[in-house]
Tab-separated table of C-alpha atoms and ligand atoms in Angstrom:
chain	number	residue	atom	x	y	z
V	1	UNK	CA	-0.904	-38.297	-20.140
V	2	UNK	CA	-2.020	-34.682	-21.140
V	3	UNK	CA	-0.144	-32.332	-18.782
V	4	UNK	CA	-2.264	-29.674	-16.926
V	5	UNK	CA	-1.266	-26.066	-17.645
V	6	UNK	CA	-3.112	-22.959	-16.690
V	7	UNK	CA	-2.956	-20.623	-19.249
V	8	UNK	CA	-3.272	-17.134	-18.221
V	9	UNK	CA	-3.768	-14.938	-21.715
V	10	UNK	CA	-2.916	-12.279	-20.761
V	11	UNK	CA	-3.923	-8.046	-22.545
V	12	UNK	CA	-3.086	-5.822	-24.755
V	13	UNK	CA	-0.413	-8.639	-26.889
V	14	UNK	CA	-1.056	-10.516	-24.473
V	15	UNK	CA	-3.611	-12.741	-26.631
V	16	UNK	CA	-2.232	-12.986	-29.548
V	17	UNK	CA	1.269	-14.156	-28.491
V	18	UNK	CA	-0.665	-16.738	-26.687
V	19	UNK	CA	-2.465	-18.132	-29.039
V	20	UNK	CA	0.981	-18.341	-31.708
V	21	UNK	CA	2.536	-20.426	-27.954
V	22	UNK	CA	0.007	-22.774	-27.481
V	23	UNK	CA	0.093	-23.776	-30.948
V	24	UNK	CA	3.807	-23.804	-31.429
V	25	UNK	CA	3.465	-25.881	-28.033
V	26	UNK	CA	1.097	-28.072	-29.432
V	27	UNK	CA	2.649	-28.856	-32.376
V	28	UNK	CA	5.324	-30.489	-30.808
V	29	UNK	CA	3.361	-33.457	-30.172
V	30	UNK	CA	3.214	-32.727	-26.162
V	31	UNK	CA	-1.162	-32.778	-24.705
V	32	UNK	CA	-1.809	-30.624	-22.698
V	33	UNK	CA	-5.012	-29.431	-21.152
V	34	UNK	CA	-5.254	-25.785	-20.354
V	35	UNK	CA	-6.766	-24.119	-17.551
V	36	UNK	CA	-7.824	-20.436	-19.354
V	37	UNK	CA	-7.597	-17.981	-16.641
V	38	UNK	CA	-8.684	-14.279	-17.486
V	39	UNK	CA	-6.723	-11.624	-15.216
V	40	UNK	CA	-5.944	-8.103	-15.947
V	41	UNK	CA	-8.066	-5.070	-17.006
V	42	UNK	CA	-9.994	-7.881	-18.729
V	43	UNK	CA	-10.842	-9.562	-15.701
V	44	UNK	CA	-11.161	-6.450	-13.901
V	45	UNK	CA	-14.037	-5.631	-15.735
V	46	UNK	CA	-15.412	-8.747	-16.206
V	47	UNK	CA	-15.317	-9.819	-11.993
V	48	UNK	CA	-14.358	-6.971	-10.499
V	49	UNK	CA	-10.958	-8.391	-9.348
V	50	UNK	CA	-7.771	-7.169	-12.044
V	51	UNK	CA	-6.611	-10.957	-9.806
V	52	UNK	CA	-9.595	-13.615	-9.505
V	53	UNK	CA	-8.860	-16.250	-6.729
V	54	UNK	CA	-9.126	-19.184	-9.804
V	55	UNK	CA	-6.855	-17.982	-11.344
V	56	UNK	CA	-4.602	-19.059	-7.898
V	57	UNK	CA	-6.828	-21.900	-7.439
V	58	UNK	CA	-5.829	-22.922	-11.332
V	59	UNK	CA	-2.198	-21.856	-10.159
V	60	UNK	CA	-1.701	-24.107	-6.668
V	61	UNK	CA	-3.896	-26.766	-8.036
V	62	UNK	CA	-1.394	-27.580	-11.472
V	63	UNK	CA	1.773	-26.366	-10.132
V	64	UNK	CA	2.755	-24.783	-13.543
V	65	UNK	CA	1.456	-21.522	-15.211
V	66	UNK	CA	2.385	-19.703	-19.109
V	67	UNK	CA	1.107	-16.565	-18.814
V	68	UNK	CA	1.057	-13.522	-21.941
V	69	UNK	CA	1.881	-10.479	-20.018
V	70	UNK	CA	-0.761	-8.904	-18.158
V	71	UNK	CA	-0.702	-4.624	-18.955
V	72	UNK	CA	-0.262	-2.078	-15.243
V	73	UNK	CA	-1.724	0.667	-15.471
V	74	UNK	CA	0.115	3.859	-14.488
V	75	UNK	CA	-1.377	5.540	-10.719
V	76	UNK	CA	-4.453	4.899	-9.456
V	77	UNK	CA	-3.345	2.313	-6.773
V	78	UNK	CA	-3.842	-0.294	-9.341
V	79	UNK	CA	-1.563	-3.492	-8.171
V	80	UNK	CA	0.712	-5.097	-10.540
V	81	UNK	CA	-1.087	-8.519	-11.096
V	82	UNK	CA	2.607	-9.435	-12.115
V	83	UNK	CA	3.870	-8.647	-8.555
V	84	UNK	CA	0.676	-9.723	-6.806
V	85	UNK	CA	1.312	-13.167	-8.262
V	86	UNK	CA	4.842	-13.442	-7.064
V	87	UNK	CA	3.745	-13.100	-3.759
V	88	UNK	CA	1.011	-14.599	-3.439
V	89	UNK	CA	2.866	-18.110	-5.124
V	90	UNK	CA	6.100	-17.008	-2.904
V	91	UNK	CA	8.200	-17.205	-6.373
V	92	UNK	CA	10.812	-16.266	-5.343
V	93	UNK	CA	13.129	-17.307	-8.531
V	94	UNK	CA	13.624	-15.393	-11.496
V	95	UNK	CA	14.991	-17.093	-14.039
V	96	UNK	CA	15.510	-14.954	-17.121
V	97	UNK	CA	18.013	-16.780	-19.975
V	98	UNK	CA	20.017	-14.474	-22.229
V	99	UNK	CA	21.195	-17.765	-25.441
V	100	UNK	CA	22.012	-15.941	-28.941
V	101	UNK	CA	20.686	-17.538	-31.666
V	102	UNK	CA	22.941	-16.901	-35.318
V	103	UNK	CA	20.398	-14.662	-36.971
V	104	UNK	CA	19.180	-12.652	-34.346
V	105	UNK	CA	20.693	-8.528	-35.348
V	106	UNK	CA	23.094	-8.563	-31.844
V	107	UNK	CA	26.888	-7.272	-31.626
V	108	UNK	CA	27.504	-10.359	-30.104
V	109	UNK	CA	27.479	-13.817	-30.821
V	110	UNK	CA	29.292	-15.381	-28.138
V	111	UNK	CA	26.624	-14.916	-25.178
V	112	UNK	CA	24.821	-18.027	-23.382
V	113	UNK	CA	23.945	-16.363	-19.310
V	114	UNK	CA	20.878	-17.263	-16.693
V	115	UNK	CA	20.332	-14.587	-14.644
V	116	UNK	CA	18.576	-15.538	-12.121
V	117	UNK	CA	16.440	-12.909	-9.878
V	118	UNK	CA	15.878	-12.662	-6.170
V	119	UNK	CA	11.968	-11.656	-6.546
V	120	UNK	CA	10.902	-11.068	-2.874
V	121	UNK	CA	13.421	-8.401	-1.455
V	122	UNK	CA	15.810	-5.317	-1.348
V	123	UNK	CA	14.170	-1.978	-2.231
V	124	UNK	CA	11.053	-4.129	-4.375
V	125	UNK	CA	9.883	-5.370	-0.730
V	126	UNK	CA	7.582	-2.651	-0.908
V	127	UNK	CA	8.400	-1.207	2.282
V	128	UNK	CA	7.805	2.930	1.327
V	129	UNK	CA	7.324	6.450	2.906
V	130	UNK	CA	6.216	9.027	1.482
V	131	UNK	CA	7.730	12.390	1.449
V	132	UNK	CA	6.214	13.804	5.010
V	133	UNK	CA	5.412	10.516	7.074
V	134	UNK	CA	5.347	11.049	9.797
V	135	UNK	CA	7.478	7.723	10.219
V	136	UNK	CA	10.326	8.939	7.980
V	137	UNK	CA	10.842	11.083	11.470
V	138	UNK	CA	11.036	8.461	13.881
V	139	UNK	CA	13.639	6.326	11.226
V	140	UNK	CA	15.498	10.154	11.625
V	141	UNK	CA	15.082	10.260	15.267
V	142	UNK	CA	17.196	6.341	15.281
V	143	UNK	CA	19.924	7.033	12.132
V	144	UNK	CA	21.022	10.300	14.221
V	145	UNK	CA	21.521	8.519	17.460
V	146	UNK	CA	23.038	6.071	15.424
V	147	UNK	CA	25.521	8.336	14.448
V	148	UNK	CA	24.461	8.422	10.516
V	149	UNK	CA	23.261	12.096	10.464
V	150	UNK	CA	19.463	12.717	10.386
V	151	UNK	CA	17.191	12.209	7.046
V	152	UNK	CA	16.159	15.499	5.110
V	153	UNK	CA	12.563	16.896	5.403
V	154	UNK	CA	12.042	16.731	1.927
V	155	UNK	CA	13.074	13.121	1.782
V	156	UNK	CA	11.066	10.266	0.448
V	157	UNK	CA	12.323	6.929	1.810
V	158	UNK	CA	12.470	2.987	0.423
V	159	UNK	CA	14.161	0.623	2.505
V	160	UNK	CA	16.546	-2.097	1.168
V	161	UNK	CA	16.164	-5.316	3.069
V	162	UNK	CA	17.703	-8.945	2.240
V	163	UNK	CA	17.079	-11.322	4.917
V	164	UNK	CA	20.022	-14.519	5.273
V	165	UNK	CA	16.941	-16.886	3.882
V	166	UNK	CA	16.131	-14.392	1.103
V	167	UNK	CA	19.657	-15.194	0.210
V	168	UNK	CA	20.388	-18.463	1.643
V	169	UNK	CA	16.757	-19.886	-1.078
V	170	UNK	CA	17.962	-17.950	-3.906
V	171	UNK	CA	22.100	-18.395	-4.114
V	172	UNK	CA	20.506	-22.115	-3.363
V	173	UNK	CA	18.300	-22.252	-6.314
V	174	UNK	CA	21.161	-20.285	-8.624
V	175	UNK	CA	23.847	-23.239	-7.425
V	176	UNK	CA	20.428	-26.397	-8.267
V	177	UNK	CA	19.779	-24.985	-11.223
V	178	UNK	CA	23.676	-25.259	-12.476
V	179	UNK	CA	24.003	-28.173	-11.355
V	180	UNK	CA	21.171	-29.931	-13.175
V	181	UNK	CA	21.350	-27.590	-16.776
V	182	UNK	CA	25.603	-28.709	-17.037
V	183	UNK	CA	26.511	-25.499	-15.903
V	184	UNK	CA	29.992	-24.838	-14.960
V	185	UNK	CA	29.740	-21.470	-12.696
V	186	UNK	CA	27.702	-19.254	-10.123
V	187	UNK	CA	29.376	-15.504	-9.116
V	188	UNK	CA	27.025	-13.120	-7.381
V	189	UNK	CA	26.828	-9.569	-8.476
V	190	UNK	CA	26.178	-7.190	-5.235
V	191	UNK	CA	28.126	-3.717	-4.191
V	192	UNK	CA	28.977	-5.087	-0.383
V	193	UNK	CA	31.895	-2.237	-0.548
V	194	UNK	CA	28.813	-0.097	-0.166
V	195	UNK	CA	26.306	-1.550	1.493
V	196	UNK	CA	27.639	-4.061	3.779
V	197	UNK	CA	24.995	-5.295	6.171
V	198	UNK	CA	22.749	-5.776	2.858
V	199	UNK	CA	24.818	-6.437	0.056
V	200	UNK	CA	27.776	-8.150	2.236
V	201	UNK	CA	24.957	-10.379	3.762
V	202	UNK	CA	24.343	-11.662	0.572
V	203	UNK	CA	27.990	-11.924	-0.431
V	204	UNK	CA	28.349	-14.413	3.075
V	205	UNK	CA	25.324	-16.228	2.444
V	206	UNK	CA	26.333	-17.068	-1.198
V	207	UNK	CA	29.785	-17.906	0.048
V	208	UNK	CA	28.739	-19.751	2.016
V	209	UNK	CA	26.259	-22.232	0.352
V	210	UNK	CA	28.452	-22.283	-2.522
V	211	UNK	CA	31.041	-24.127	-0.592
V	212	UNK	CA	28.193	-27.143	-0.707
V	213	UNK	CA	28.339	-26.803	-3.889
V	214	UNK	CA	32.379	-27.999	-5.081
V	215	UNK	CA	31.464	-29.045	-8.688
V	216	UNK	CA	30.472	-25.556	-9.224
V	217	UNK	CA	32.989	-22.409	-9.934
V	218	UNK	CA	32.312	-19.602	-7.703
V	219	UNK	CA	32.473	-15.899	-8.184
V	220	UNK	CA	32.127	-12.624	-7.118
V	221	UNK	CA	31.646	-9.137	-8.587
V	222	UNK	CA	30.776	-6.148	-8.059
V	223	UNK	CA	27.534	-5.522	-9.910
V	224	UNK	CA	29.327	-1.921	-10.848
V	225	UNK	CA	31.721	-3.900	-12.718
V	226	UNK	CA	29.674	-6.183	-13.928
V	227	UNK	CA	27.556	-3.713	-16.578
V	228	UNK	CA	31.048	-2.998	-17.677
V	229	UNK	CA	32.323	-6.559	-17.749
V	230	UNK	CA	29.009	-7.289	-19.703
V	231	UNK	CA	29.298	-4.775	-22.223
V	232	UNK	CA	32.456	-6.439	-23.447
V	233	UNK	CA	33.498	-9.862	-22.866
V	234	UNK	CA	30.414	-11.076	-21.873
V	235	UNK	CA	31.360	-15.241	-23.298
V	236	UNK	CA	33.505	-15.477	-19.542
V	237	UNK	CA	29.510	-15.795	-17.384
V	238	UNK	CA	27.003	-18.650	-17.338
V	239	UNK	CA	24.767	-18.571	-14.375
V	240	UNK	CA	24.225	-14.953	-12.636
V	241	UNK	CA	22.765	-14.549	-9.002
V	242	UNK	CA	21.819	-10.971	-7.724
V	243	UNK	CA	19.027	-9.604	-5.260
V	244	UNK	CA	16.171	-8.067	-7.125
V	245	UNK	CA	17.136	-5.047	-7.828
V	246	UNK	CA	20.418	-5.504	-9.581
V	247	UNK	CA	18.885	-8.705	-10.931
V	248	UNK	CA	16.166	-6.688	-13.094
V	249	UNK	CA	18.165	-3.843	-14.268
V	250	UNK	CA	21.199	-6.680	-15.218
V	251	UNK	CA	18.706	-9.272	-17.354
V	252	UNK	CA	17.146	-6.151	-19.188
V	253	UNK	CA	20.442	-5.311	-20.145
V	254	UNK	CA	21.654	-9.357	-20.964
V	255	UNK	CA	18.435	-8.908	-23.198
V	256	UNK	CA	19.983	-6.612	-24.912
V	257	UNK	CA	22.906	-8.343	-25.794
V	258	UNK	CA	21.245	-11.037	-27.336
V	259	UNK	CA	18.479	-9.053	-29.806
V	260	UNK	CA	16.066	-7.966	-27.536
V	261	UNK	CA	12.437	-8.272	-25.670
V	262	UNK	CA	11.355	-9.992	-28.443
V	263	UNK	CA	13.052	-13.266	-28.145
V	264	UNK	CA	13.502	-12.547	-24.576
V	265	UNK	CA	11.910	-15.178	-22.437
V	266	UNK	CA	11.667	-15.659	-18.832
V	267	UNK	CA	10.619	-17.670	-15.922
V	268	UNK	CA	9.137	-17.592	-11.904
V	269	UNK	CA	9.685	-20.107	-9.776
V	270	UNK	CA	8.876	-21.519	-6.102
V	271	UNK	CA	9.894	-24.625	-4.940
V	272	UNK	CA	6.136	-25.971	-6.424
V	273	UNK	CA	4.816	-23.977	-8.702
V	274	UNK	CA	6.210	-22.279	-11.946
V	275	UNK	CA	5.041	-19.741	-14.471
V	276	UNK	CA	6.557	-18.854	-17.254
V	277	UNK	CA	5.833	-15.294	-19.169
V	278	UNK	CA	8.421	-13.426	-21.371
V	279	UNK	CA	10.319	-9.894	-20.117
V	280	UNK	CA	8.167	-7.430	-21.945
V	281	UNK	CA	5.659	-6.008	-21.279
V	282	UNK	CA	1.889	-6.230	-23.258
V	283	UNK	CA	3.263	-3.632	-25.568
V	284	UNK	CA	-0.778	-2.144	-25.508
V	285	UNK	CA	0.058	0.214	-28.914
V	286	UNK	CA	0.289	-2.931	-31.497
V	287	UNK	CA	-3.091	-4.703	-29.942
V	288	UNK	CA	-4.502	-6.683	-32.163
V	289	UNK	CA	-1.982	-6.010	-34.938
V	290	UNK	CA	-0.915	-9.482	-35.271
V	291	UNK	CA	2.576	-7.683	-35.224
V	292	UNK	CA	4.506	-8.445	-32.319
V	293	UNK	CA	7.506	-10.741	-31.967
V	294	UNK	CA	5.730	-14.542	-29.934
V	295	UNK	CA	8.570	-15.394	-29.919
V	296	UNK	CA	9.646	-14.181	-26.616
V	297	UNK	CA	6.463	-16.165	-25.454
V	298	UNK	CA	7.372	-18.971	-26.415
V	299	UNK	CA	10.985	-19.706	-25.450
V	300	UNK	CA	9.643	-19.219	-22.210
V	301	UNK	CA	7.008	-22.514	-23.368
V	302	UNK	CA	10.101	-24.320	-24.796
V	303	UNK	CA	11.948	-24.148	-20.256
V	304	UNK	CA	7.787	-24.296	-19.930
V	305	UNK	CA	8.888	-28.155	-21.913
V	306	UNK	CA	12.260	-29.156	-20.170
V	307	UNK	CA	10.085	-27.733	-16.543
V	308	UNK	CA	8.068	-30.628	-16.615
V	309	UNK	CA	9.931	-33.288	-18.930
V	310	UNK	CA	9.210	-32.521	-21.988
V	311	UNK	CA	13.576	-32.139	-22.995
V	312	UNK	CA	13.382	-33.973	-26.231
V	313	UNK	CA	10.092	-30.768	-27.500
V	314	UNK	CA	11.978	-28.494	-25.662
V	315	UNK	CA	14.987	-29.325	-27.985
V	316	UNK	CA	13.231	-29.193	-31.436
V	317	UNK	CA	11.183	-26.829	-30.621
V	318	UNK	CA	14.179	-24.356	-29.906
V	319	UNK	CA	15.583	-26.065	-32.765
V	320	UNK	CA	12.240	-25.333	-35.043
V	321	UNK	CA	12.949	-21.726	-34.084
V	322	UNK	CA	16.762	-21.327	-34.061
V	323	UNK	CA	16.542	-22.532	-37.795
V	324	UNK	CA	13.797	-19.440	-38.901
V	325	UNK	CA	16.031	-16.968	-37.105
V	326	UNK	CA	18.228	-18.050	-38.864
V	327	UNK	CA	16.815	-18.036	-42.029
V	328	UNK	CA	15.103	-14.377	-41.074
V	329	UNK	CA	12.873	-14.986	-43.979
V	330	UNK	CA	9.804	-15.513	-41.218
V	331	UNK	CA	10.474	-13.543	-38.782
V	332	UNK	CA	8.359	-9.845	-36.910
V	333	UNK	CA	9.469	-6.325	-37.394
V	334	UNK	CA	11.620	-6.743	-34.794
V	335	UNK	CA	14.164	-8.834	-36.113
V	336	UNK	CA	14.318	-7.490	-39.950
V	337	UNK	CA	16.913	-5.077	-40.364
V	338	UNK	CA	14.987	-1.645	-40.627
V	339	UNK	CA	10.951	-2.117	-38.272
V	340	UNK	CA	9.773	-0.798	-41.460
V	341	UNK	CA	10.881	-3.898	-44.273
V	342	UNK	CA	7.701	-5.005	-45.890
V	343	UNK	CA	9.156	-9.158	-45.924
V	344	UNK	CA	8.491	-8.645	-42.349
V	345	UNK	CA	5.517	-11.088	-40.856
V	346	UNK	CA	2.808	-11.320	-38.675
V	347	UNK	CA	2.423	-12.652	-34.965
V	348	UNK	CA	0.878	-15.557	-36.450
V	349	UNK	CA	3.061	-16.561	-39.154
V	350	UNK	CA	5.926	-17.035	-36.772
V	351	UNK	CA	4.036	-19.306	-35.618
V	352	UNK	CA	2.996	-21.127	-38.890
V	353	UNK	CA	6.465	-21.306	-39.923
V	354	UNK	CA	7.465	-22.957	-36.974
V	355	UNK	CA	4.822	-25.008	-36.477
V	356	UNK	CA	5.604	-25.728	-41.070
V	357	UNK	CA	9.690	-26.580	-39.258
V	358	UNK	CA	8.214	-28.370	-36.511
V	359	UNK	CA	6.424	-30.980	-39.425
V	360	UNK	CA	9.658	-31.054	-41.581
Q	1	LIG	P1	6.810	-3.495	-23.441
Q	1	LIG	O1	7.984	-4.709	-23.188
Q	1	LIG	O2	4.885	-3.831	-23.199
Q	1	LIG	O3	6.746	-2.816	-24.488
Q	1	LIG	C1	7.953	-1.820	-24.959
Q	1	LIG	C2	8.563	-2.121	-26.470
Q	1	LIG	O4	8.976	-2.631	-27.634
Q	1	LIG	C3	6.655	-2.060	-27.364
Q	1	LIG	O5	6.556	-0.877	-27.400
Q	1	LIG	C4	7.480	-2.506	-28.748
Q	1	LIG	O6	8.440	-1.554	-29.506
Q	1	LIG	C5	9.491	-3.076	-27.731
Q	1	LIG	N1	8.600	-4.847	-27.991
Q	1	LIG	C6	7.815	-5.502	-26.620
Q	1	LIG	N2	7.077	-6.655	-26.635
Q	1	LIG	C7	7.872	-6.418	-28.272
Q	1	LIG	C8	7.315	-8.032	-29.546
Q	1	LIG	N3	6.984	-8.967	-28.601
Q	1	LIG	N4	7.400	-8.284	-29.861
Q	1	LIG	C9	8.258	-6.529	-30.447
Q	1	LIG	N5	8.551	-5.764	-30.092
Q	1	LIG	C10	8.172	-6.157	-28.112
Q	1	LIG	O7	6.772	-2.972	-21.864
Q	1	LIG	P2	5.978	-1.560	-21.524
Q	1	LIG	O8	5.637	-0.453	-22.708
Q	1	LIG	O9	6.722	-0.729	-20.185
Q	1	LIG	O10	4.853	-1.519	-20.846
Q	1	LIG	C11	3.750	-1.666	-21.423
Q	1	LIG	C12	2.782	-3.125	-20.227
Q	1	LIG	O11	2.899	-4.028	-20.581
Q	1	LIG	C13	2.840	-1.821	-18.848
Q	1	LIG	O12	1.837	-1.921	-18.486
Q	1	LIG	C14	3.911	-2.885	-18.204
Q	1	LIG	O13	3.223	-2.963	-16.326
Q	1	LIG	C15	3.327	-4.602	-18.601
Q	1	LIG	N6	4.025	-5.607	-17.940
Q	1	LIG	C16	3.723	-6.386	-18.161
Q	1	LIG	C17	4.625	-7.137	-17.676
Q	1	LIG	C18	4.430	-9.206	-17.577
Q	1	LIG	O14	3.391	-9.136	-17.574
Q	1	LIG	N7	5.598	-9.639	-16.927
Q	1	LIG	C19	5.818	-7.071	-17.610
Q	1	LIG	C20	6.540	-5.921	-18.290
Q	1	LIG	C21	5.832	-5.031	-18.298
């Protein structure tokens, strides 16, 4: 039976990489019933909303979606479709694997990490006050009364919010993921020596939940130490679970360890719904040029195949992509030794080569 999946091509270079990804997914032999939905700038022009209701309805119905990147213009009150999707569908876990494939240009060879980032809380909860907002004066009165001193008159304020509920479900997610995919260790990362009541709470909850998983090794590392550890000996780590801001920063660091944005896949998951997408953005300056690397979205497709129970197809697609990467011939500019390498192929040709490999 065909799998019903919501497909959001996105904007900028999104439609090109989505087309390439759909072709390789279909070439695995798995059947899909694509429910194509528009979101982003183009949708705003046509339907008056960057995130029309039918997009959310489709994802809620199908429970699985794959999306290309969507541009968030700076300023002007334009809401990020990506953040809205995560909030409205309660996709509380952001999953970003960082795995080295031979042939990728990287300083490291022995990296196979998975970042599990909390998606809703922390300084991303959106509880912010602009400089001059009278609310800051009220909060300043409270901090002063509590002996913490006043907040300067010329300060802006963003609150860091970390709850037991949010921490527990992300840590549980990471431990369940480790169990399901045969991983041996989960490392919680925060900075409780400074933020005792937020990061301290995160660690305390993580420690308690980890006791329920005696088969998985559990460890805590301070985030500043972790950045150094990851550039020195990334092979020591396996699954990392982090509050939102540290997760955001370390997932880019980890993408850099294994060849950069062109090959970094991701997923945003809730208890029932999963949305797969590349880590990178819409790279608008390359729109319509058949230039950018479709592999990050294709690897997100590999994750999706495994999520929908098509493990064998996921393994085959991953192996076909790995062999194209190892060969280094039919790859885009970002995977060549020099970005102006004249032998670099385009987005669509990468898909052709992978499909030929799948059929070989
Ligand atoms: P970006 O990831 O789009 O591009 C940064 C640079 O990385 C590009 O100029 C290009 O050199 C390189 N790059 C990115 N993807 C590549 C690929 N597939 N192959 C080869 N090279 C690639 O980041 P940006 O310029 O900061 O963001 C552009 C827009 O995308 C912004 O509006 C941003 O808000 C949005 N964005 C969307 C998502 C999402 O939809 N999930 C994620 C991040 C950024």
